[in-house]
Amino acid sequence: MTELKADVLVLGAGMVGVSAALHLQARGRNVVLVDRNERAGEETSYGNAGLIECASVFPYMFPRDAGQILKYAMNRSPDVHYHLDALPGFLPWMVRYFLNSSPQGSLRSALAALPLIQRSLQEHQALIEEAGVPELLRRTGWIKLFRSEKTMEKSLGELARDRDYGIEGHVLNAAAIADKEPNLSGDFAGAIHWPTPGFIPDPGALAKAYAKLFIRKGGRFLAADARTLTQGDGGWRVAGPGGALVARDAVVALGPWSDEVYRPLGYAIPMMTKRGYHIHLSPSGNAVLHHPVLDTDNGYLLAPMNRGIRLTTGAEFARRDAPATPVQVERTLPIARKMFPLGEQIEPKPWMGSRPCLPDMLPVIGRAPRHKGLWFDFGHQHHGLTLGPVSGRLLADMVTGVTPFTDPSSFAVERFG
């Protein structure tokens, strides 16, 4: 049997994996990128709001408000949905998520993520320029709409807190909302415009552009089954299409499927998935949406993608591979049609994807402690697009022995025992 040898195997060709491959390649490593699909960005990296969220310092934590928790428990909220039969599997993780979501835990996670968040747009800009796809980055920021004074006051408090970390947001009244988005309709209490985040109108295309850059610079991208990963005398091996792929180092960057590799190796990492859905719709008539817009009170976001207006939902707690239940799309689409003139649905059915989440809402980036040459880069929760390139830089620092640009200890797998 023939062997294809390299320095590093990167398992997973989503935004996180492709970015890691590019940064390792830039450090002189011979890298093979492995994915079950023949093209990059076909899974979680395809379906998201398209935001490079350099203004989101504090992660999505478990709510502490009793009324909001009760609302979610009734399973009627448009922004959160759960499968009753999945709860036994989720409950231990949810308890850890709740405990990590205390004010102290939330601040701890925010401060750990801050160096990554601050560099996220910068890292994307460098790769976008090198890949030659400037049209895939728009500098519009995004708008967070509020229908009630209560939700607006809560977000204004969060804005005041975020300004301590260099984040800026512009408060909009009804006239300012109409000026920025004249085709929106509704009785809004106000809004916040976050001007700094980048917007990617085709996230899947961006992952593919990065993969093409990787190949153009001499990298190899092969379709293979990452679950065949084994350790041997020569390092790490994956069964490839024409023989074994062999490398000294292997990086697990499989997003919500990372457990299919790390669990057989004996790692008990508390990762769960939050599923999400989207659909594309054409705008009616000459209506134009200029920014991604979040309807905060109703838990959905509209984004002006290249394929049409993308409606994205909140979180669904279900088994990763359970059949799709797009009830959040069904609940929010009639509301969205009243807010913006939407036309025909472009796809025959909603798309579904999964977000890999750890209970402290921080990724795992770094060395696998019990296996030489094995590295982890997954668990980026709602921010895989945002953090892919900067996580790749941090990982490449560690793999190549360069002093990391920030302390990586908060992302070490050892934090889970």
Short mmCIF file of C-alpha atoms in Angstrom, two decimals:
data_model
loop_
_atom_site.label_atom_id
_atom_site.label_comp_id
_atom_site.label_asym_id
_atom_site.label_seq_id
_atom_site.Cartn_x
_atom_site.Cartn_y
_atom_site.Cartn_z
CA MET A 1 0.00 0.00 0.00
CA THR A 2 1.32 3.45 -0.90
CA GLU A 3 1.79 6.15 1.73
CA LEU A 4 1.37 9.90 1.30
CA LYS A 5 3.63 11.57 3.84
CA ALA A 6 3.34 15.06 5.26
CA ASP A 7 4.29 17.03 8.36
CA VAL A 8 0.70 17.65 9.51
CA LEU A 9 -2.73 16.18 8.83
CA VAL A 10 -5.52 18.69 9.44
CA LEU A 11 -8.82 16.86 9.87
CA GLY A 12 -11.78 19.00 8.85
CA ALA A 13 -12.11 21.54 6.03
CA GLY A 14 -14.51 23.98 7.61
CA MET A 15 -13.42 27.52 8.41
CA VAL A 16 -11.46 26.38 11.47
CA GLY A 17 -9.62 23.54 9.73
CA VAL A 18 -8.81 25.42 6.53
CA SER A 19 -7.49 28.36 8.55
CA ALA A 20 -5.29 26.08 10.66
CA ALA A 21 -3.93 24.46 7.49
CA LEU A 22 -3.07 27.86 6.00
CA HIS A 23 -1.25 29.08 9.11
CA LEU A 24 0.73 25.84 9.46
CA GLN A 25 1.60 26.01 5.78
CA ALA A 26 2.80 29.59 6.22
CA ARG A 27 5.20 28.32 8.91
CA GLY A 28 6.79 25.96 6.41
CA ARG A 29 4.87 22.80 7.30
CA ASN A 30 3.85 20.31 4.60
CA VAL A 31 0.13 19.99 5.29
CA VAL A 32 -2.58 17.63 4.04
CA LEU A 33 -6.14 18.83 4.60
CA VAL A 34 -8.66 16.01 5.06
CA ASP A 35 -12.44 16.15 4.90
CA ARG A 36 -15.26 13.72 4.16
CA ASN A 37 -16.48 16.15 1.49
CA GLU A 38 -14.60 16.91 -1.68
CA ARG A 39 -15.07 20.65 -1.17
CA ALA A 40 -14.36 22.87 1.82
CA GLY A 41 -17.03 24.66 3.82
CA GLU A 42 -19.88 22.24 3.11
CA GLU A 43 -21.05 21.75 6.73
CA THR A 44 -21.35 24.19 9.66
CA SER A 45 -19.23 26.82 7.89
CA TYR A 46 -21.83 27.09 5.13
CA GLY A 47 -24.79 28.06 7.30
CA ASN A 48 -24.37 31.03 9.61
CA ALA A 49 -25.15 34.72 9.85
CA GLY A 50 -21.94 35.66 8.06
CA LEU A 51 -20.66 37.92 10.83
CA ILE A 52 -17.02 38.31 11.83
CA GLU A 53 -18.07 39.21 15.33
CA CYS A 54 -15.21 41.35 16.59
CA ALA A 55 -17.74 43.28 18.71
CA SER A 56 -18.99 40.28 20.70
CA VAL A 57 -16.70 40.08 23.70
CA PHE A 58 -19.10 38.23 25.99
CA PRO A 59 -20.16 34.79 24.70
CA TYR A 60 -23.69 33.35 24.57
CA MET A 61 -24.17 32.20 28.15
CA PHE A 62 -27.07 30.47 29.90
CA PRO A 63 -29.68 33.09 31.00
CA ARG A 64 -29.93 33.86 34.70
CA ASP A 65 -33.37 35.51 34.49
CA ALA A 66 -36.04 33.18 35.93
CA GLY A 67 -38.73 34.46 33.57
CA GLN A 68 -36.59 33.82 30.52
CA ILE A 69 -35.66 30.33 31.74
CA LEU A 70 -39.36 29.53 32.26
CA LYS A 71 -40.12 30.79 28.77
CA TYR A 72 -37.49 28.46 27.33
CA ALA A 73 -38.72 25.57 29.48
CA MET A 74 -42.20 25.90 27.92
CA ASN A 75 -40.53 25.25 24.54
CA ARG A 76 -42.53 27.96 22.82
CA SER A 77 -39.79 30.55 22.43
CA PRO A 78 -38.77 31.27 18.82
CA ASP A 79 -35.07 31.64 19.69
CA VAL A 80 -34.60 28.36 21.63
CA HIS A 81 -36.13 24.95 20.97
CA TYR A 82 -35.33 21.54 22.44
CA HIS A 83 -36.14 17.88 21.86
CA LEU A 84 -37.63 16.34 24.98
CA ASP A 85 -36.02 12.96 24.29
CA ALA A 86 -32.58 14.59 24.14
CA LEU A 87 -32.79 16.20 27.58
CA PRO A 88 -31.29 13.29 29.58
CA GLY A 89 -28.16 13.50 27.48
CA PHE A 90 -28.03 17.28 27.65
CA LEU A 91 -28.78 17.86 31.34
CA PRO A 92 -25.28 17.22 32.78
CA TRP A 93 -23.83 19.55 30.16
CA MET A 94 -26.55 22.15 30.79
CA VAL A 95 -25.72 22.15 34.51
CA ARG A 96 -22.07 22.89 33.70
CA TYR A 97 -23.17 25.52 31.19
CA PHE A 98 -25.36 27.17 33.84
CA LEU A 99 -22.57 27.17 36.43
CA ASN A 100 -20.11 28.66 33.95
CA SER A 101 -22.65 31.36 33.10
CA SER A 102 -22.40 33.10 36.46
CA PRO A 103 -21.25 36.74 36.29
CA GLN A 104 -17.77 35.62 37.33
CA GLY A 105 -17.71 32.75 34.84
CA SER A 106 -19.00 34.92 32.01
CA LEU A 107 -16.33 37.54 32.70
CA ARG A 108 -13.65 34.85 32.85
CA SER A 109 -14.68 33.47 29.45
CA ALA A 110 -14.90 36.98 27.97
CA LEU A 111 -11.41 37.96 29.11
CA ALA A 112 -9.99 34.68 27.80
CA ALA A 113 -11.62 35.15 24.38
CA LEU A 114 -10.85 38.88 24.12
CA PRO A 115 -7.39 38.55 22.47
CA LEU A 116 -8.91 36.26 19.83
CA ILE A 117 -11.94 38.49 19.26
CA GLN A 118 -9.73 41.57 18.92
CA ARG A 119 -7.60 39.97 16.17
CA SER A 120 -10.41 38.14 14.37
CA LEU A 121 -11.17 40.68 11.65
CA GLN A 122 -7.49 41.48 11.11
CA GLU A 123 -6.70 37.81 10.49
CA HIS A 124 -9.59 37.46 8.04
CA GLN A 125 -8.58 40.60 6.18
CA ALA A 126 -5.08 39.25 5.62
CA LEU A 127 -6.37 35.92 4.25
CA ILE A 128 -9.07 37.58 2.13
CA GLU A 129 -6.45 39.82 0.53
CA GLU A 130 -4.11 36.89 -0.13
CA ALA A 131 -6.97 34.78 -1.51
CA GLY A 132 -8.00 37.63 -3.83
CA VAL A 133 -11.67 37.75 -2.80
CA PRO A 134 -12.25 41.28 -1.45
CA GLU A 135 -15.88 41.10 -2.61
CA LEU A 136 -16.56 38.56 0.16
CA LEU A 137 -15.98 41.12 2.92
CA ARG A 138 -18.41 43.97 3.55
CA ARG A 139 -17.75 46.54 6.26
CA THR A 140 -21.36 47.34 7.12
CA GLY A 141 -21.49 46.00 10.65
CA TRP A 142 -24.90 44.79 11.81
CA ILE A 143 -28.03 46.08 13.54
CA LYS A 144 -29.68 44.74 16.69
CA LEU A 145 -33.38 45.69 16.78
CA PHE A 146 -35.54 45.92 19.91
CA ARG A 147 -39.32 45.77 20.01
CA SER A 148 -39.59 46.32 23.77
CA GLU A 149 -38.06 48.82 26.16
CA LYS A 150 -37.02 45.95 28.45
CA THR A 151 -34.82 44.21 25.88
CA MET A 152 -33.37 47.54 24.77
CA GLU A 153 -32.48 48.57 28.32
CA LYS A 154 -30.77 45.23 28.88
CA SER A 155 -28.69 45.62 25.73
CA LEU A 156 -27.83 49.24 26.54
CA GLY A 157 -26.42 47.99 29.84
CA GLU A 158 -24.38 45.40 27.94
CA LEU A 159 -23.18 48.11 25.55
CA ALA A 160 -21.96 50.20 28.48
CA ARG A 161 -20.08 47.16 29.79
CA ASP A 162 -18.61 46.34 26.36
CA ARG A 163 -17.30 49.88 25.90
CA ASP A 164 -14.87 49.15 28.72
CA TYR A 165 -13.26 46.64 26.32
CA GLY A 166 -13.02 48.99 23.35
CA ILE A 167 -16.29 47.97 21.68
CA GLU A 168 -18.37 50.70 20.09
CA GLY A 169 -22.04 50.71 19.21
CA HIS A 170 -24.35 53.47 17.96
CA VAL A 171 -27.81 53.76 19.51
CA LEU A 172 -30.53 54.32 16.91
CA ASN A 173 -34.00 55.77 17.34
CA ALA A 174 -36.89 55.06 14.97
CA ALA A 175 -35.80 57.75 12.48
CA ALA A 176 -32.22 56.48 12.42
CA ILE A 177 -33.43 52.90 11.88
CA ALA A 178 -35.54 54.05 8.93
CA ASP A 179 -32.58 55.96 7.52
CA LYS A 180 -30.31 52.92 7.59
CA GLU A 181 -32.95 50.37 6.59
CA PRO A 182 -35.87 52.10 4.82
CA ASN A 183 -37.58 48.80 3.92
CA LEU A 184 -38.02 47.62 7.52
CA SER A 185 -41.48 47.84 9.07
CA GLY A 186 -42.42 47.57 12.73
CA ASP A 187 -42.86 49.33 16.01
CA PHE A 188 -39.29 49.36 17.33
CA ALA A 189 -38.21 50.69 20.70
CA GLY A 190 -34.77 51.33 19.20
CA ALA A 191 -31.68 49.59 17.92
CA ILE A 192 -27.92 49.39 18.23
CA HIS A 193 -25.71 49.51 15.18
CA TRP A 194 -22.42 47.66 15.67
CA PRO A 195 -20.23 49.26 12.95
CA THR A 196 -17.00 47.27 13.39
CA PRO A 197 -17.84 43.62 12.55
CA GLY A 198 -17.24 42.37 9.05
CA PHE A 199 -20.02 40.73 7.07
CA ILE A 200 -19.42 37.78 4.73
CA PRO A 201 -22.24 37.48 2.15
CA ASP A 202 -21.30 33.86 1.33
CA PRO A 203 -19.54 32.08 4.23
CA GLY A 204 -19.27 28.79 2.36
CA ALA A 205 -17.59 30.54 -0.57
CA LEU A 206 -15.08 32.15 1.79
CA ALA A 207 -14.07 28.74 3.20
CA LYS A 208 -13.68 27.48 -0.37
CA ALA A 209 -11.58 30.53 -1.32
CA TYR A 210 -9.27 29.85 1.62
CA ALA A 211 -9.01 26.19 0.58
CA LYS A 212 -8.12 27.22 -2.99
CA LEU A 213 -5.42 29.51 -1.57
CA PHE A 214 -4.06 26.59 0.45
CA ILE A 215 -3.91 24.38 -2.66
CA ARG A 216 -2.43 27.19 -4.78
CA LYS A 217 0.41 27.45 -2.28
CA GLY A 218 1.20 23.74 -2.57
CA GLY A 219 -1.15 22.20 -0.02
CA ARG A 220 -3.03 18.97 -0.65
CA PHE A 221 -6.75 18.50 0.02
CA LEU A 222 -8.11 14.94 0.03
CA ALA A 223 -11.48 13.37 0.76
CA ALA A 224 -11.01 10.70 3.44
CA ASP A 225 -12.56 9.42 6.66
CA ALA A 226 -11.00 11.15 9.69
CA ARG A 227 -12.47 8.46 11.93
CA THR A 228 -9.79 6.08 10.66
CA LEU A 229 -7.11 8.10 12.49
CA THR A 230 -4.62 5.87 14.32
CA GLN A 231 -1.25 6.39 15.94
CA GLY A 232 1.76 4.35 14.84
CA ASP A 233 5.55 4.44 14.79
CA GLY A 234 5.58 7.01 12.01
CA GLY A 235 3.13 9.33 13.71
CA TRP A 236 -0.55 9.58 12.72
CA ARG A 237 -2.29 7.72 9.91
CA VAL A 238 -5.60 8.16 8.09
CA ALA A 239 -6.87 5.79 5.41
CA GLY A 240 -6.76 7.84 2.22
CA PRO A 241 -8.30 7.26 -1.22
CA GLY A 242 -5.12 5.75 -2.64
CA GLY A 243 -3.35 4.58 0.50
CA ALA A 244 -2.46 5.79 3.97
CA LEU A 245 -1.92 9.46 4.80
CA VAL A 246 0.92 9.69 7.32
CA ALA A 247 2.20 12.67 9.32
CA ARG A 248 4.07 13.42 12.51
CA ASP A 249 1.25 15.70 13.74
CA ALA A 250 -2.53 15.61 13.40
CA VAL A 251 -5.00 18.39 14.12
CA VAL A 252 -8.62 17.55 15.02
CA ALA A 253 -10.71 20.41 13.60
CA LEU A 254 -13.93 18.56 12.87
CA GLY A 255 -16.31 20.92 14.66
CA PRO A 256 -19.38 19.05 15.95
CA TRP A 257 -17.94 15.73 14.72
CA SER A 258 -14.67 16.05 16.64
CA ASP A 259 -15.95 13.62 19.27
CA GLU A 260 -15.89 10.84 16.68
CA VAL A 261 -12.09 11.09 16.78
CA TYR A 262 -11.20 12.19 20.31
CA ARG A 263 -13.63 9.89 22.15
CA PRO A 264 -12.15 6.60 20.81
CA LEU A 265 -8.76 7.94 21.93
CA GLY A 266 -10.02 8.17 25.52
CA TYR A 267 -10.79 11.90 25.89
CA ALA A 268 -13.97 12.77 27.81
CA ILE A 269 -14.49 16.34 26.64
CA PRO A 270 -17.89 17.88 27.54
CA MET A 271 -18.88 19.01 24.05
CA MET A 272 -22.49 19.33 22.97
CA THR A 273 -24.06 20.75 19.82
CA LYS A 274 -26.55 23.55 19.35
CA ARG A 275 -28.31 23.05 16.04
CA GLY A 276 -29.45 25.91 13.85
CA TYR A 277 -31.42 26.43 10.63
CA HIS A 278 -31.54 28.87 7.75
CA ILE A 279 -33.49 29.50 4.58
CA HIS A 280 -32.91 31.91 1.69
CA LEU A 281 -35.71 34.04 0.31
CA SER A 282 -35.82 36.55 -2.48
CA PRO A 283 -36.67 40.15 -1.58
CA SER A 284 -39.98 41.40 -2.91
CA GLY A 285 -39.95 44.06 -5.58
CA ASN A 286 -37.07 46.50 -5.21
CA ALA A 287 -36.64 46.00 -1.46
CA VAL A 288 -33.03 46.07 -0.26
CA LEU A 289 -31.55 45.02 3.07
CA HIS A 290 -28.27 46.85 3.71
CA HIS A 291 -27.15 45.20 6.96
CA PRO A 292 -27.63 41.93 8.80
CA VAL A 293 -30.51 42.67 11.18
CA LEU A 294 -31.32 40.79 14.38
CA ASP A 295 -34.92 40.87 15.64
CA THR A 296 -33.86 40.44 19.27
CA ASP A 297 -37.31 39.87 20.78
CA ASN A 298 -38.21 37.19 18.23
CA GLY A 299 -34.90 35.36 17.98
CA TYR A 300 -34.06 35.40 14.26
CA LEU A 301 -31.68 37.30 11.99
CA LEU A 302 -32.02 38.44 8.39
CA ALA A 303 -28.81 38.79 6.37
CA PRO A 304 -28.39 40.05 2.77
CA MET A 305 -26.48 37.08 1.33
CA ASN A 306 -25.46 36.62 -2.29
CA ARG A 307 -28.12 33.89 -2.69
CA GLY A 308 -30.89 36.06 -1.24
CA ILE A 309 -32.06 37.14 2.17
CA ARG A 310 -30.96 34.49 4.66
CA LEU A 311 -33.17 33.94 7.70
CA THR A 312 -31.19 32.25 10.48
CA THR A 313 -32.68 30.85 13.67
CA GLY A 314 -31.48 30.60 17.25
CA ALA A 315 -30.40 27.42 19.03
CA GLU A 316 -31.99 23.99 18.97
CA PHE A 317 -30.95 21.50 21.65
CA ALA A 318 -31.21 18.07 20.05
CA ARG A 319 -29.05 15.09 19.24
CA ARG A 320 -26.66 16.14 16.50
CA ASP A 321 -27.89 13.54 14.02
CA ALA A 322 -31.59 13.56 14.90
CA PRO A 323 -34.02 14.38 12.05
CA ALA A 324 -34.44 18.08 11.32
CA THR A 325 -37.30 19.88 13.11
CA PRO A 326 -37.29 23.43 11.70
CA VAL A 327 -40.08 24.71 13.96
CA GLN A 328 -38.10 27.90 14.65
CA VAL A 329 -38.19 28.74 10.94
CA GLU A 330 -41.94 28.11 10.90
CA ARG A 331 -42.44 30.38 13.93
CA THR A 332 -40.23 33.25 12.81
CA LEU A 333 -40.86 33.43 9.05
CA PRO A 334 -44.34 35.02 9.35
CA ILE A 335 -42.88 37.62 11.74
CA ALA A 336 -39.95 38.26 9.40
CA ARG A 337 -42.31 38.78 6.44
CA LYS A 338 -44.04 41.55 8.37
CA MET A 339 -40.72 43.20 9.16
CA PHE A 340 -39.18 43.01 5.68
CA PRO A 341 -40.83 42.36 2.27
CA LEU A 342 -39.73 38.78 1.57
CA GLY A 343 -40.69 36.92 -1.58
CA GLU A 344 -40.36 33.29 -2.60
CA GLN A 345 -38.32 30.71 -0.71
CA ILE A 346 -35.26 29.81 -2.80
CA GLU A 347 -34.43 26.36 -1.37
CA PRO A 348 -37.00 23.54 -1.15
CA LYS A 349 -36.38 23.06 2.58
CA PRO A 350 -34.44 24.73 5.41
CA TRP A 351 -30.76 23.95 5.86
CA MET A 352 -29.66 22.56 9.25
CA GLY A 353 -26.23 22.68 10.88
CA SER A 354 -24.65 22.12 14.28
CA ARG A 355 -22.51 24.37 16.47
CA PRO A 356 -19.93 22.59 18.69
CA CYS A 357 -20.11 24.05 22.21
CA LEU A 358 -18.16 23.60 25.43
CA PRO A 359 -19.83 24.58 28.73
CA ASP A 360 -17.64 27.68 29.20
CA MET A 361 -18.28 28.79 25.58
CA LEU A 362 -14.56 28.73 24.80
CA PRO A 363 -12.92 26.50 22.17
CA VAL A 364 -10.35 23.79 22.78
CA ILE A 365 -7.09 24.86 21.13
CA GLY A 366 -3.84 23.10 21.92
CA ARG A 367 -2.04 19.84 22.54
CA ALA A 368 -3.81 16.59 23.36
CA PRO A 369 -2.09 15.76 26.66
CA ARG A 370 -1.89 11.97 26.31
CA HIS A 371 -0.89 11.60 22.66
CA LYS A 372 2.29 12.97 21.14
CA GLY A 373 1.68 14.98 18.00
CA LEU A 374 -2.10 15.24 18.41
CA TRP A 375 -3.66 18.70 18.51
CA PHE A 376 -7.19 20.00 19.08
CA ASP A 377 -8.89 23.01 17.44
CA PHE A 378 -12.67 22.80 17.85
CA GLY A 379 -15.63 23.91 19.98
CA HIS A 380 -15.95 27.48 18.67
CA GLN A 381 -19.68 27.61 19.52
CA HIS A 382 -21.42 30.44 17.60
CA HIS A 383 -18.11 31.95 16.43
CA GLY A 384 -16.47 29.43 14.12
CA LEU A 385 -16.45 31.89 11.22
CA THR A 386 -15.20 34.69 13.45
CA LEU A 387 -12.45 32.77 15.22
CA GLY A 388 -11.27 30.31 12.54
CA PRO A 389 -8.24 32.27 11.24
CA VAL A 390 -7.11 33.64 14.61
CA SER A 391 -7.46 30.18 16.18
CA GLY A 392 -5.36 28.82 13.32
CA ARG A 393 -2.63 31.33 14.10
CA LEU A 394 -2.66 30.42 17.80
CA LEU A 395 -2.54 26.71 17.01
CA ALA A 396 0.30 27.17 14.51
CA ASP A 397 2.26 29.10 17.16
CA MET A 398 2.00 26.11 19.49
CA VAL A 399 2.65 23.39 16.91
CA THR A 400 5.77 25.13 15.58
CA GLY A 401 7.16 26.14 18.98
CA VAL A 402 6.70 29.89 18.52
CA THR A 403 5.77 31.93 21.59
CA PRO A 404 1.96 32.28 21.26
CA PHE A 405 0.60 35.77 20.69
CA THR A 406 -1.67 35.24 23.73
CA ASP A 407 -1.78 32.89 26.70
CA PRO A 408 -3.40 29.67 25.40
CA SER A 409 -3.99 28.09 28.82
CA SER A 410 -7.70 29.07 28.88
CA PHE A 411 -8.24 26.94 25.78
CA ALA A 412 -6.37 23.84 26.99
CA VAL A 413 -8.34 20.61 27.19
CA GLU A 414 -6.94 20.04 30.69
CA ARG A 415 -9.37 22.63 32.04
CA PHE A 416 -12.00 19.88 31.98
CA GLY A 417 -9.94 17.53 34.14
#
